Short mmCIF file of C-alpha atoms (C1' of nucleotides) in Angstrom, two decimals:
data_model
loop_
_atom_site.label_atom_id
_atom_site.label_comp_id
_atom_site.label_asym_id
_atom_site.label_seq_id
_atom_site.Cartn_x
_atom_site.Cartn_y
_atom_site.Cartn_z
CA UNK G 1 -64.77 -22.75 -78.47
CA UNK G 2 -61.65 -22.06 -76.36
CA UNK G 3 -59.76 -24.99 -74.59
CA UNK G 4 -60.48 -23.22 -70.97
CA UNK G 5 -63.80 -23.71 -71.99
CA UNK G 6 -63.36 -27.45 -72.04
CA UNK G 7 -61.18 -27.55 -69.11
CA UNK G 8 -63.83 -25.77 -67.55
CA UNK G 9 -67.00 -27.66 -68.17
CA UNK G 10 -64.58 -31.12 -67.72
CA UNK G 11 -64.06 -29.58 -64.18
CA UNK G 12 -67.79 -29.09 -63.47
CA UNK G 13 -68.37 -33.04 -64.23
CA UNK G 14 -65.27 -34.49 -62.60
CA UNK G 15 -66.47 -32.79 -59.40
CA UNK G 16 -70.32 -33.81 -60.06
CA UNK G 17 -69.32 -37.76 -60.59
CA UNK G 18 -65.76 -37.76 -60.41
CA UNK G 19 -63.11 -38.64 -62.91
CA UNK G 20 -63.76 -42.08 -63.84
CA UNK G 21 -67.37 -42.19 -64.04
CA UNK G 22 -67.54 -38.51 -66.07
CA UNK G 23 -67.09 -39.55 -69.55
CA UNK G 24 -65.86 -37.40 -72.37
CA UNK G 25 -69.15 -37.84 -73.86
CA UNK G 26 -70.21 -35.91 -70.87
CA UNK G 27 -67.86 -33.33 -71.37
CA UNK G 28 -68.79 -32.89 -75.13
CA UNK G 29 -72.47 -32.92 -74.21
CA UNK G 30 -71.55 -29.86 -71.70
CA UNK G 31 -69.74 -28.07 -74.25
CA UNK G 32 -71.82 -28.67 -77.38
CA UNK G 33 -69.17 -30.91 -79.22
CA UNK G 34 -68.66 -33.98 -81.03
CA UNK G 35 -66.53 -35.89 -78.96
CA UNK G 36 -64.15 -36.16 -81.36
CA UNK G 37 -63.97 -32.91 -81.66
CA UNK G 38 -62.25 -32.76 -77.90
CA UNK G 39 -59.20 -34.17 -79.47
CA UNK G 40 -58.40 -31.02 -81.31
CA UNK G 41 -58.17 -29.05 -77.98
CA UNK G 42 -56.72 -31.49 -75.65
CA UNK G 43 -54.85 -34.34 -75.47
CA UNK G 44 -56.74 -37.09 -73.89
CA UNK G 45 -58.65 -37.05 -70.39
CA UNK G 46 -55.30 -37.61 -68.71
CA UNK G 47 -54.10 -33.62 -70.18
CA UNK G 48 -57.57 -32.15 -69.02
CA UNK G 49 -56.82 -33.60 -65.60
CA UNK G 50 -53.79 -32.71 -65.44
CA UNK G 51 -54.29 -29.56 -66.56
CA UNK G 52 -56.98 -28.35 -63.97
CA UNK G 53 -54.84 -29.46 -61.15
CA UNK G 54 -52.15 -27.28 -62.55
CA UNK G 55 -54.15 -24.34 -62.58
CA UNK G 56 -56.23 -24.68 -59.43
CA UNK G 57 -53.32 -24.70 -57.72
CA UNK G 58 -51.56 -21.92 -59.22
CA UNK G 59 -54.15 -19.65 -58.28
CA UNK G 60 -54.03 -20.94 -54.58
CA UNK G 61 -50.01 -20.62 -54.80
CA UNK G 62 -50.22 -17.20 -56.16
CA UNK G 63 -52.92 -16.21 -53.47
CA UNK G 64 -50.66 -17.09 -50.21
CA UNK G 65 -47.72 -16.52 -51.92
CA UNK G 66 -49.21 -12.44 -51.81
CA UNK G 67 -50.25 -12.80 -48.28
CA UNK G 68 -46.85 -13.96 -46.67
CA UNK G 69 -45.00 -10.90 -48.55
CA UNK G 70 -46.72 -8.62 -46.59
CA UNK G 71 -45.46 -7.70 -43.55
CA UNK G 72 -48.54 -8.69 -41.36
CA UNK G 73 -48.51 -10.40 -37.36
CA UNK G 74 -48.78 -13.95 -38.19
CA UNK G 75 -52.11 -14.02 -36.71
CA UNK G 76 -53.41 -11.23 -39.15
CA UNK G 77 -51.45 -13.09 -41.70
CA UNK G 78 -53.17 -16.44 -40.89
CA UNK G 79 -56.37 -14.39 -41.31
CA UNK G 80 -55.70 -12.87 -44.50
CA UNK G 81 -54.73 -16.42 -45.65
CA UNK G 82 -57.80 -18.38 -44.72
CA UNK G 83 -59.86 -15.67 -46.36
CA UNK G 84 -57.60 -16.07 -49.66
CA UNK G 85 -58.30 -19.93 -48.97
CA UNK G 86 -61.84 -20.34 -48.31
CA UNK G 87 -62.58 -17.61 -51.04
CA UNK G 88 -61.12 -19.50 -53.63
CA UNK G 89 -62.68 -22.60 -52.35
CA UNK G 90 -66.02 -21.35 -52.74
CA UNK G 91 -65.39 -18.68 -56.08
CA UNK G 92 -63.75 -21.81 -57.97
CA UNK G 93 -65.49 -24.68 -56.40
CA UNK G 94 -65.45 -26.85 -59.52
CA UNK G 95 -61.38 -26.29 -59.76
CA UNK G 96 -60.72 -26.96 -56.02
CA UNK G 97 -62.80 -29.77 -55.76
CA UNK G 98 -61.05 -31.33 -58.00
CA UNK G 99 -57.98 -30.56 -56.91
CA UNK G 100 -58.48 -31.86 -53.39
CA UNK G 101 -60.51 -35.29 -54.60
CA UNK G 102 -59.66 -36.26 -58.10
CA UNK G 103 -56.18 -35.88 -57.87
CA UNK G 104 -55.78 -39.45 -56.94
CA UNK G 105 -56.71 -40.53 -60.75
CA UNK G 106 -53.66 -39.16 -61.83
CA UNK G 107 -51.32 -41.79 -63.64
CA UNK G 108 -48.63 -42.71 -61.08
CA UNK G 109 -45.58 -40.16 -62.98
CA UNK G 110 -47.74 -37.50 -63.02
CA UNK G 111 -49.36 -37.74 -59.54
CA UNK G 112 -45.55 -37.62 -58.12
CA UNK G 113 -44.94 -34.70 -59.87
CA UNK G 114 -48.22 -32.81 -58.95
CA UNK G 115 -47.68 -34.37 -54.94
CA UNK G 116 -44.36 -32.26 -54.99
CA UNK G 117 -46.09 -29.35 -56.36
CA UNK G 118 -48.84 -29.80 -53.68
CA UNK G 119 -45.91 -30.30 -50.64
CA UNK G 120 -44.72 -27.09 -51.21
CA UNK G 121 -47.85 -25.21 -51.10
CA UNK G 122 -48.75 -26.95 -48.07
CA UNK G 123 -45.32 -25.87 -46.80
CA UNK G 124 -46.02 -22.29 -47.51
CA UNK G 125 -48.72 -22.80 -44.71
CA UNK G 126 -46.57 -25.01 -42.36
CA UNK G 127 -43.70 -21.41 -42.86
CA UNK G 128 -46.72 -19.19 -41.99
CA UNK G 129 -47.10 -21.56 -38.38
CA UNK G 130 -43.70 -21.82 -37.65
CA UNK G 131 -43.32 -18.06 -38.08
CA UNK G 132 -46.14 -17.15 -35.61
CA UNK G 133 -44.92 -19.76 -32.83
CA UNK G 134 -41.03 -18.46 -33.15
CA UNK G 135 -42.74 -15.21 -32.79
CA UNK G 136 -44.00 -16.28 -29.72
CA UNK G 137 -47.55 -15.09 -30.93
CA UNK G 138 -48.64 -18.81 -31.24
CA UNK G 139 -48.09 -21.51 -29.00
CA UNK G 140 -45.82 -24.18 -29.43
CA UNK G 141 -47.62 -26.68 -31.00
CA UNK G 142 -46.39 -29.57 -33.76
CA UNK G 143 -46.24 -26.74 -36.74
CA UNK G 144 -47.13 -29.91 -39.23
CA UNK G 145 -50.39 -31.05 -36.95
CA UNK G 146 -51.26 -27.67 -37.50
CA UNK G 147 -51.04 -27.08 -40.91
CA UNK G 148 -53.05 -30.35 -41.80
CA UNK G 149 -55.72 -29.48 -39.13
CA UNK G 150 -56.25 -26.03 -40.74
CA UNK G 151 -56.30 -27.11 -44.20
CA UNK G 152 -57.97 -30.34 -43.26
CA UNK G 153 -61.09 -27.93 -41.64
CA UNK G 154 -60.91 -25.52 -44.69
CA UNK G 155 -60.60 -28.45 -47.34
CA UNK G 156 -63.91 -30.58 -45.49
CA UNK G 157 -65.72 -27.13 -46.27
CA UNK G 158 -66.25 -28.22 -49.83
CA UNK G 159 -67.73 -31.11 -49.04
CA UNK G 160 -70.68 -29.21 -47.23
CA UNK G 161 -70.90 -25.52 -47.90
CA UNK G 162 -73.65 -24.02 -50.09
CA UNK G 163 -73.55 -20.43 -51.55
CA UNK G 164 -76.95 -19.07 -50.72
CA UNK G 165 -76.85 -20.68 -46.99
CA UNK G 166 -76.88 -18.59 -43.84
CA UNK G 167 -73.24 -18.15 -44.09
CA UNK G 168 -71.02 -16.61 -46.66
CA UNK G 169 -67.58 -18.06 -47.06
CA UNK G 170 -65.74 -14.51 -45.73
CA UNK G 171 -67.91 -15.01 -42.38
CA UNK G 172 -67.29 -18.75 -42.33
CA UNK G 173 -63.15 -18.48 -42.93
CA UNK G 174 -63.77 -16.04 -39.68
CA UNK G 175 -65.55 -18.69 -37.36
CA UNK G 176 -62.76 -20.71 -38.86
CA UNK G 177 -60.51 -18.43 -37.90
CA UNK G 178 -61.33 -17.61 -34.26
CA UNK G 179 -62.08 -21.31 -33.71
CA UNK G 180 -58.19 -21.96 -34.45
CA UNK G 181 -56.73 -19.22 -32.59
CA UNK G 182 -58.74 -19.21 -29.34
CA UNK G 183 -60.18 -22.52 -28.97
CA UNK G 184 -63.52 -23.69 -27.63
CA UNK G 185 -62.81 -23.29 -23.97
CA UNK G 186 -64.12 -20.45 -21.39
CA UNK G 187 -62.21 -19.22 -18.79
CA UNK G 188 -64.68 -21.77 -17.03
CA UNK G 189 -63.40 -24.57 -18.97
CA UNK G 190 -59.55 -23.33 -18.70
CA UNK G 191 -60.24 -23.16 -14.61
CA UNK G 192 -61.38 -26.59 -14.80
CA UNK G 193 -58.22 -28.29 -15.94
CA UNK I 1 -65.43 -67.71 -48.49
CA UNK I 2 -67.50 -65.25 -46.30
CA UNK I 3 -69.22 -62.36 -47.40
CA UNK I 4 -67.41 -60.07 -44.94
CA UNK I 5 -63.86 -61.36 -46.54
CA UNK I 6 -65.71 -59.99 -50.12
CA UNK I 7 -66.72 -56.78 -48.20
CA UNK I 8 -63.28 -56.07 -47.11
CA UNK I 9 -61.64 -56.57 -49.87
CA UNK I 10 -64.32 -54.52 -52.30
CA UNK I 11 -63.12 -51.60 -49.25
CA UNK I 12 -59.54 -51.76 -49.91
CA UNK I 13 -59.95 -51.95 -53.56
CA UNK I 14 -62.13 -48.63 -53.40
CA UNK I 15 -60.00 -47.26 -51.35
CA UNK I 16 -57.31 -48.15 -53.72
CA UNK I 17 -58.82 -46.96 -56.76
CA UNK I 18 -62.17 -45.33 -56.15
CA UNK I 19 -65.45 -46.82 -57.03
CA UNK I 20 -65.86 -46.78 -60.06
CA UNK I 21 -61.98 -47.48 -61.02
CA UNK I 22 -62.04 -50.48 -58.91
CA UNK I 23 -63.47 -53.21 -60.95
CA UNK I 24 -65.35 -56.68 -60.06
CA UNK I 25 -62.93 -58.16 -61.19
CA UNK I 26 -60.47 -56.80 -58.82
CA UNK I 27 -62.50 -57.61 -56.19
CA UNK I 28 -62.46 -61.01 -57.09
CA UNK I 29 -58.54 -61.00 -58.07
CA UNK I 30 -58.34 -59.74 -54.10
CA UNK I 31 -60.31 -62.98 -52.62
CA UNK I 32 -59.12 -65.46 -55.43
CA UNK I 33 -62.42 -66.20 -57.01
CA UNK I 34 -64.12 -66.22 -60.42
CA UNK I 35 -65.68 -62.84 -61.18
CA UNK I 36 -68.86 -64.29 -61.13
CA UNK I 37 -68.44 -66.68 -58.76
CA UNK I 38 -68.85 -63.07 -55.98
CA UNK I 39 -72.60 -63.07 -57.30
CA UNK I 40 -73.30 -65.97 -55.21
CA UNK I 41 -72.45 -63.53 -51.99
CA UNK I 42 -73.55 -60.17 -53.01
CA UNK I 43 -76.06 -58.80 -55.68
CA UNK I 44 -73.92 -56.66 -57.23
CA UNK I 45 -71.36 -53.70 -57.19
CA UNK I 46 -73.84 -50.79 -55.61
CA UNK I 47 -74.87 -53.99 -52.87
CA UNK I 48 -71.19 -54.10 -51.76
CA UNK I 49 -70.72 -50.40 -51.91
CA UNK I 50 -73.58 -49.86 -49.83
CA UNK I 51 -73.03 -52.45 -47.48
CA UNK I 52 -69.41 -50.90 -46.88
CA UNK I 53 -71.10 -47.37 -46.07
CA UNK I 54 -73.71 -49.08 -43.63
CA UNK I 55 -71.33 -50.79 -42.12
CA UNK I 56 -68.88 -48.10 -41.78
CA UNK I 57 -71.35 -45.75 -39.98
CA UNK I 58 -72.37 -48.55 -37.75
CA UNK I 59 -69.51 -48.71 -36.00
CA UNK I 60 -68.83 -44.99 -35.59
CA UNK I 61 -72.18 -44.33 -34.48
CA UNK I 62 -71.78 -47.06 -31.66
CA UNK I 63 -68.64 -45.64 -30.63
CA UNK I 64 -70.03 -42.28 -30.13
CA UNK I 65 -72.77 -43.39 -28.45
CA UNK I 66 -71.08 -45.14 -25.85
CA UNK I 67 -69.07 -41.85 -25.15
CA UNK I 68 -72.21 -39.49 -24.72
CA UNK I 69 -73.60 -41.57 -22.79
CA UNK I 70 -71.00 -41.26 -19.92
CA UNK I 71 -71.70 -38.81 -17.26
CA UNK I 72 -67.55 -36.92 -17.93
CA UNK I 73 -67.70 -32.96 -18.50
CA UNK I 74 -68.48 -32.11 -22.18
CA UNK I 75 -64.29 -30.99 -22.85
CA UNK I 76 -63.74 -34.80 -21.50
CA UNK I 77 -66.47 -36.05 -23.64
CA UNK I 78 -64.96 -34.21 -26.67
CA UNK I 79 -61.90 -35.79 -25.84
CA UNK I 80 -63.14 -39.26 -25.60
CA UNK I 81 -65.02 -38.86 -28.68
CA UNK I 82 -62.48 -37.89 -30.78
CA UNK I 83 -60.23 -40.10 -29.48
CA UNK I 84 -62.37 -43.08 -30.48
CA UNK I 85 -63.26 -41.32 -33.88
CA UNK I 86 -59.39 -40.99 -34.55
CA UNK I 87 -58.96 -44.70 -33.71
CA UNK I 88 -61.71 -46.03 -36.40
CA UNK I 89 -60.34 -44.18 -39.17
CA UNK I 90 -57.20 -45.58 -38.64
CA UNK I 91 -57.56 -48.71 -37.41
CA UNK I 92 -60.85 -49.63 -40.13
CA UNK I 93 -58.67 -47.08 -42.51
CA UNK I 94 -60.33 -48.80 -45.33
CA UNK I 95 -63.81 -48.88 -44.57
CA UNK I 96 -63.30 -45.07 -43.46
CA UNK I 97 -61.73 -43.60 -46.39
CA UNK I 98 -64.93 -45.16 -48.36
CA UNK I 99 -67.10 -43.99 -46.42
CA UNK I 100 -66.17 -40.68 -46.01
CA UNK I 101 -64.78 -40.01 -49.96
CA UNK I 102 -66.88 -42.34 -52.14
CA UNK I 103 -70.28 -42.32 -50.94
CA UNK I 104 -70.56 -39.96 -53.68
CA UNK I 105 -70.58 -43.03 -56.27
CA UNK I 106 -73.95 -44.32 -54.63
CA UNK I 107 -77.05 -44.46 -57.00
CA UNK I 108 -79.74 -41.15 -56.05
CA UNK I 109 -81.97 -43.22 -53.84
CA UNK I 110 -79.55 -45.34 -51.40
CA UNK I 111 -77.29 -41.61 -51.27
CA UNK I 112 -79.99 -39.98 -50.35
CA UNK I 113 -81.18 -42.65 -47.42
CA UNK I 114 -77.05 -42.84 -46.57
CA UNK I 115 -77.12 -39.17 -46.00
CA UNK I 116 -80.01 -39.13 -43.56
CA UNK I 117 -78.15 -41.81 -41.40
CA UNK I 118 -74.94 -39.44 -42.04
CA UNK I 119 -76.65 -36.48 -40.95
CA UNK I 120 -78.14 -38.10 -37.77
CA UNK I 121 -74.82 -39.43 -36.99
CA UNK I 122 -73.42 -35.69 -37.31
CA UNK I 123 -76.33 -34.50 -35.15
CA UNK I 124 -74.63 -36.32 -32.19
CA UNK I 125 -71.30 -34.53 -32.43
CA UNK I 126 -73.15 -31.62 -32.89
CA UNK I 127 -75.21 -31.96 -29.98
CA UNK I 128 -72.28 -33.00 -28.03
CA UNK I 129 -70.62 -29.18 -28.80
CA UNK I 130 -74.18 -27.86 -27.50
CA UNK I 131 -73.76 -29.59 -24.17
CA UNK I 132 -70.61 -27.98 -23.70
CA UNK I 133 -71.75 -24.50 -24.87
CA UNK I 134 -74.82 -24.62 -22.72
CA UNK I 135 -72.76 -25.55 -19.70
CA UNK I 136 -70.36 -22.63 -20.27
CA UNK I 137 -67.72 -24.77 -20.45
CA UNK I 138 -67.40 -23.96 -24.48
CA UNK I 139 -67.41 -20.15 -25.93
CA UNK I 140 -70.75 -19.40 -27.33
CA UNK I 141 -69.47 -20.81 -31.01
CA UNK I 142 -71.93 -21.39 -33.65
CA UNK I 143 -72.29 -25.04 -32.82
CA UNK I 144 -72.85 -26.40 -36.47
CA UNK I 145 -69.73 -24.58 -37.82
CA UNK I 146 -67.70 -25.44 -35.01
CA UNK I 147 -69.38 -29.34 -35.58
CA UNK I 148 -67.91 -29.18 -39.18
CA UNK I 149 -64.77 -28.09 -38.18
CA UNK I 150 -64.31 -30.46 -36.13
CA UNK I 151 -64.53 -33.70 -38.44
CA UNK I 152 -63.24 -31.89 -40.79
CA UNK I 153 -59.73 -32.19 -39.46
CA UNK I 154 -60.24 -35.33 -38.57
CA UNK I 155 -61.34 -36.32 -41.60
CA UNK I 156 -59.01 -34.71 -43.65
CA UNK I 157 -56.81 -36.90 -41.86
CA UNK I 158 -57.65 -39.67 -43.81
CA UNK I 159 -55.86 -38.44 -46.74
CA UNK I 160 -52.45 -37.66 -45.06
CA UNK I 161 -52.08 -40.36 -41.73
CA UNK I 162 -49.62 -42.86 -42.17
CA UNK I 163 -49.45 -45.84 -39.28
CA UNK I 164 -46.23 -46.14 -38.27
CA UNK I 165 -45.01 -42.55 -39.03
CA UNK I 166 -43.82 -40.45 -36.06
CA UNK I 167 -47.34 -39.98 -33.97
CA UNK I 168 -49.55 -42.52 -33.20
CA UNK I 169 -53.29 -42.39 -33.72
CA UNK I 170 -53.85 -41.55 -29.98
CA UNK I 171 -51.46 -38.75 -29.80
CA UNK I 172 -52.84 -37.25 -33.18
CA UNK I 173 -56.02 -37.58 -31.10
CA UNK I 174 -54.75 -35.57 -28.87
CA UNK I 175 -53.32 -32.84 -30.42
CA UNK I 176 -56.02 -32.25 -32.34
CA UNK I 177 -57.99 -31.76 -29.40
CA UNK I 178 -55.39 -29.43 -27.46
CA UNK I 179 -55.80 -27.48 -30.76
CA UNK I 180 -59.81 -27.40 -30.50
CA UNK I 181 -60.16 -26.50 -27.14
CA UNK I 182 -56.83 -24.07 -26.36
CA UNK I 183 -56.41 -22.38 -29.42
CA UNK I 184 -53.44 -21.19 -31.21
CA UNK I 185 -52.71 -17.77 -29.37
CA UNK I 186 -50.60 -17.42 -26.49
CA UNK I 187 -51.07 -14.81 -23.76
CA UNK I 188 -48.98 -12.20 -25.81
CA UNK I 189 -50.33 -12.64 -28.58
CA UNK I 190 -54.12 -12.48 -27.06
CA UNK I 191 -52.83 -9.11 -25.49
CA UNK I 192 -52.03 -8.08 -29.16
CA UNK I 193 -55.65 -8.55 -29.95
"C1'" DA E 1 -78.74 -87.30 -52.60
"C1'" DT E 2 -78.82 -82.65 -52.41
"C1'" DA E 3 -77.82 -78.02 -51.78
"C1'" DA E 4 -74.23 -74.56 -51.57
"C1'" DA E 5 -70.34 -72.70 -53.88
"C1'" DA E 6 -67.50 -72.40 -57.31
"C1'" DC E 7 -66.48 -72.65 -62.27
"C1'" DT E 8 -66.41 -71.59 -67.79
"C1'" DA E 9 -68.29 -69.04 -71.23
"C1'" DC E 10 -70.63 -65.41 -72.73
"C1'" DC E 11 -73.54 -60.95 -73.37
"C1'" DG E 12 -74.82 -56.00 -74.43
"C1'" DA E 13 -73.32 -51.53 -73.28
"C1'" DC E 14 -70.11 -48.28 -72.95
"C1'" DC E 15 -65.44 -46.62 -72.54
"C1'" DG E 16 -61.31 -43.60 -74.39
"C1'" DG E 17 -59.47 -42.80 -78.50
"C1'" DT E 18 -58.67 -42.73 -83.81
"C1'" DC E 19 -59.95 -42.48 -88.52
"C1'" DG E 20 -60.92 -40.14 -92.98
"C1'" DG E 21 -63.22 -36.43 -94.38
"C1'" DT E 22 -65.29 -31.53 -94.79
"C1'" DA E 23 -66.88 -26.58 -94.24
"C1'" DG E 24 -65.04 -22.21 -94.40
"C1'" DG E 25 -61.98 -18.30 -93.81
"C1'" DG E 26 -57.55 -16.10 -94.57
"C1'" DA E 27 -52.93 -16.12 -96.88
"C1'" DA E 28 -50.23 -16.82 -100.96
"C1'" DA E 29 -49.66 -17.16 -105.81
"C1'" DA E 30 -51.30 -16.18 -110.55
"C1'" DT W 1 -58.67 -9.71 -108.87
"C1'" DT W 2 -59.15 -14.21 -108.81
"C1'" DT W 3 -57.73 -18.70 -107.93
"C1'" DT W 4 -55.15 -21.99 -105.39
"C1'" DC W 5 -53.79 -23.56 -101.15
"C1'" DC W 6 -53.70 -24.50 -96.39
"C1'" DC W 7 -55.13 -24.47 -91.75
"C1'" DT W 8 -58.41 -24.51 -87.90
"C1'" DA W 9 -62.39 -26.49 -86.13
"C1'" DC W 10 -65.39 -29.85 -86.34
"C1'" DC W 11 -67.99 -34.19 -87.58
"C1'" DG W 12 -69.91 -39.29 -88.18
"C1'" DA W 13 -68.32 -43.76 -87.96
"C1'" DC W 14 -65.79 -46.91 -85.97
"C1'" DC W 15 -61.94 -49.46 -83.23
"C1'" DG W 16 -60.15 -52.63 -79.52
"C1'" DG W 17 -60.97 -53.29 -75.01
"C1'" DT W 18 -63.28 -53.42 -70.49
"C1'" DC W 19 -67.16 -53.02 -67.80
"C1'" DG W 20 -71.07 -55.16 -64.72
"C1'" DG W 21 -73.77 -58.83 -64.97
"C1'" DT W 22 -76.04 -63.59 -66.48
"C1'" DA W 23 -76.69 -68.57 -67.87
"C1'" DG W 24 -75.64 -73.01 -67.36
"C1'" DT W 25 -72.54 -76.54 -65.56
"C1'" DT W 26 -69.35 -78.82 -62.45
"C1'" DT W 27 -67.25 -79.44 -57.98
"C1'" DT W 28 -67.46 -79.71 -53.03
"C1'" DA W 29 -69.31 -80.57 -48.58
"C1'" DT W 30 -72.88 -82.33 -45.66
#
DNA sequence: ATAAAACTACCGACCGGTCGGTAGGGAAAA
DNA sequence: TTTTCCCTACCGACCGGTCGGTAGTTTTAT
């Protein structure tokens, strides 16, 4: 019994019922402990918390953090990103859904610390916007609008998508993709204006 | 003491805290009552919750209604629609954010009824897209993806919108909809493609 | 007088967390 | 080589506290 394990199966029944109604009996059942027995890996509930935000989002940091060192357009780079995105939205689902709903049963300190964490990655995007529109490549539209209207579209996903469905999430962060950078409008629709 | 004041409250304090963090006893704190002085209005916790969902998606789907039935081109439509979907969730911010994050805390049977109504109130938008494909004025997007897109940035908004910050709800609206129907690309950077 | 609305007091269930204790394997001491 | 020791991993029992909800009574308004 490792303590990923724990962290782990705790993530699989935060995202099932969320934080406050999984118990740590529930996480014991999951894991085939004595609940007492969680004590010797972790902390409390707080420290599992805690510690799945932590590492959800240091995968997501690490994966745009090696897309904007390459020296891609920033409309190939916005592709390459979404791709990182939604993949590790979908691989990790248990992780990210946690990340992106449960966050808000953080104890007040260590929410503020994990909100700064969070702002930056979330400014990695807004850097990748701003790049493309001083590049001329994108238009020049509110760069922070932006950024929460692509995450907010890639973030909803969770809430919906099923593995299995007539989709997989590499097709889906294309549609995504194509939706952002050329809109819903025909040449019909632009005339119209 | 009205059971809409209860109803409102029991919103905010879910909003607040979630669900199940939210207690009766809150609730009651909120509207200065006895704790069980609130069973005299509603039955019990999953009564208020439930209420709050129904109501919730009563409103929205008479907004959107009233939109598609106008006789304005679909991109005018979209407009319209998400102009009055961008005004509920911020001007009934509390009823929204429940509805939208913790009708996950409803028991099996009353989710499952909640999602039908959920699903037929997503058939609408979706329908809406469909119009506009259908009449050329929209690209030939898959219309259920570009549906979920869609709310999801509005949606998403829930979690970042602040009244009183530098946009108002009616020029997030709007934005959001330049976004959907322009796309990001300028004419360079579509002659890059 | 009477019915609605609020109160005080209480219940069983469950919560997160702690306690003392133990099985067993490897290191240290004899 | 054998015995002592210690440490990791785990367990059953239990703690104080809070939860949603109920019973019975008093106050308020018509």
């Amino acid at each position: 019994m490792q303590r990923s394990d724990i962290l782990q199966a705790a993530a699989q029944a935060f995202r099932q019922k969320g934080y406050h109604a999984a118990s740590m009996q529930d996480i014991a059942d999951a894991v085939q402990l004595q609940k007492a027995s969680l004590y010797h890996h972790v902390e409390g509930k707080q420290d599992i918390l805690l510690a799945i935000l932590d590492h959800a989002l240091d995968l997501l940091i690490t994966d745009l953090e090696e897309v904007v060192a390459t020296d891609l357009p920033p409309d190939q780079k916005l592709r390459q990103a979404m791709h990182a995105y939604v993949g590790r939205l979908t691989q990790d689902a248990d992780l990210a859904a946690v990340l992106l709903l449960e966050y808000r049963s953080l104890e007040p300190k260590a929410r503020a610390q994990h909100i700064r964490r969070r702002d930056h990655y979330e400014r990695i995007w807004r850097d990748l916007i701003k790049e493309g529109v001083q590049a001329n490549i994108f238009q020049p539209v509110d760069e922070t609008v932006a950024t929460f209207a692509l995450l907010g579209v890639q973030n909803w996903m969770i809430t919906w998508f099923k593995l299995g469905g007539p989709l997989t999430a590499q097709q889906l962060a294309d549609r995504f993709c194509d939706l952002f950078l050329h809109g819903l409008l025909t040449s019909e629709g632009h005339s119209k204006q």
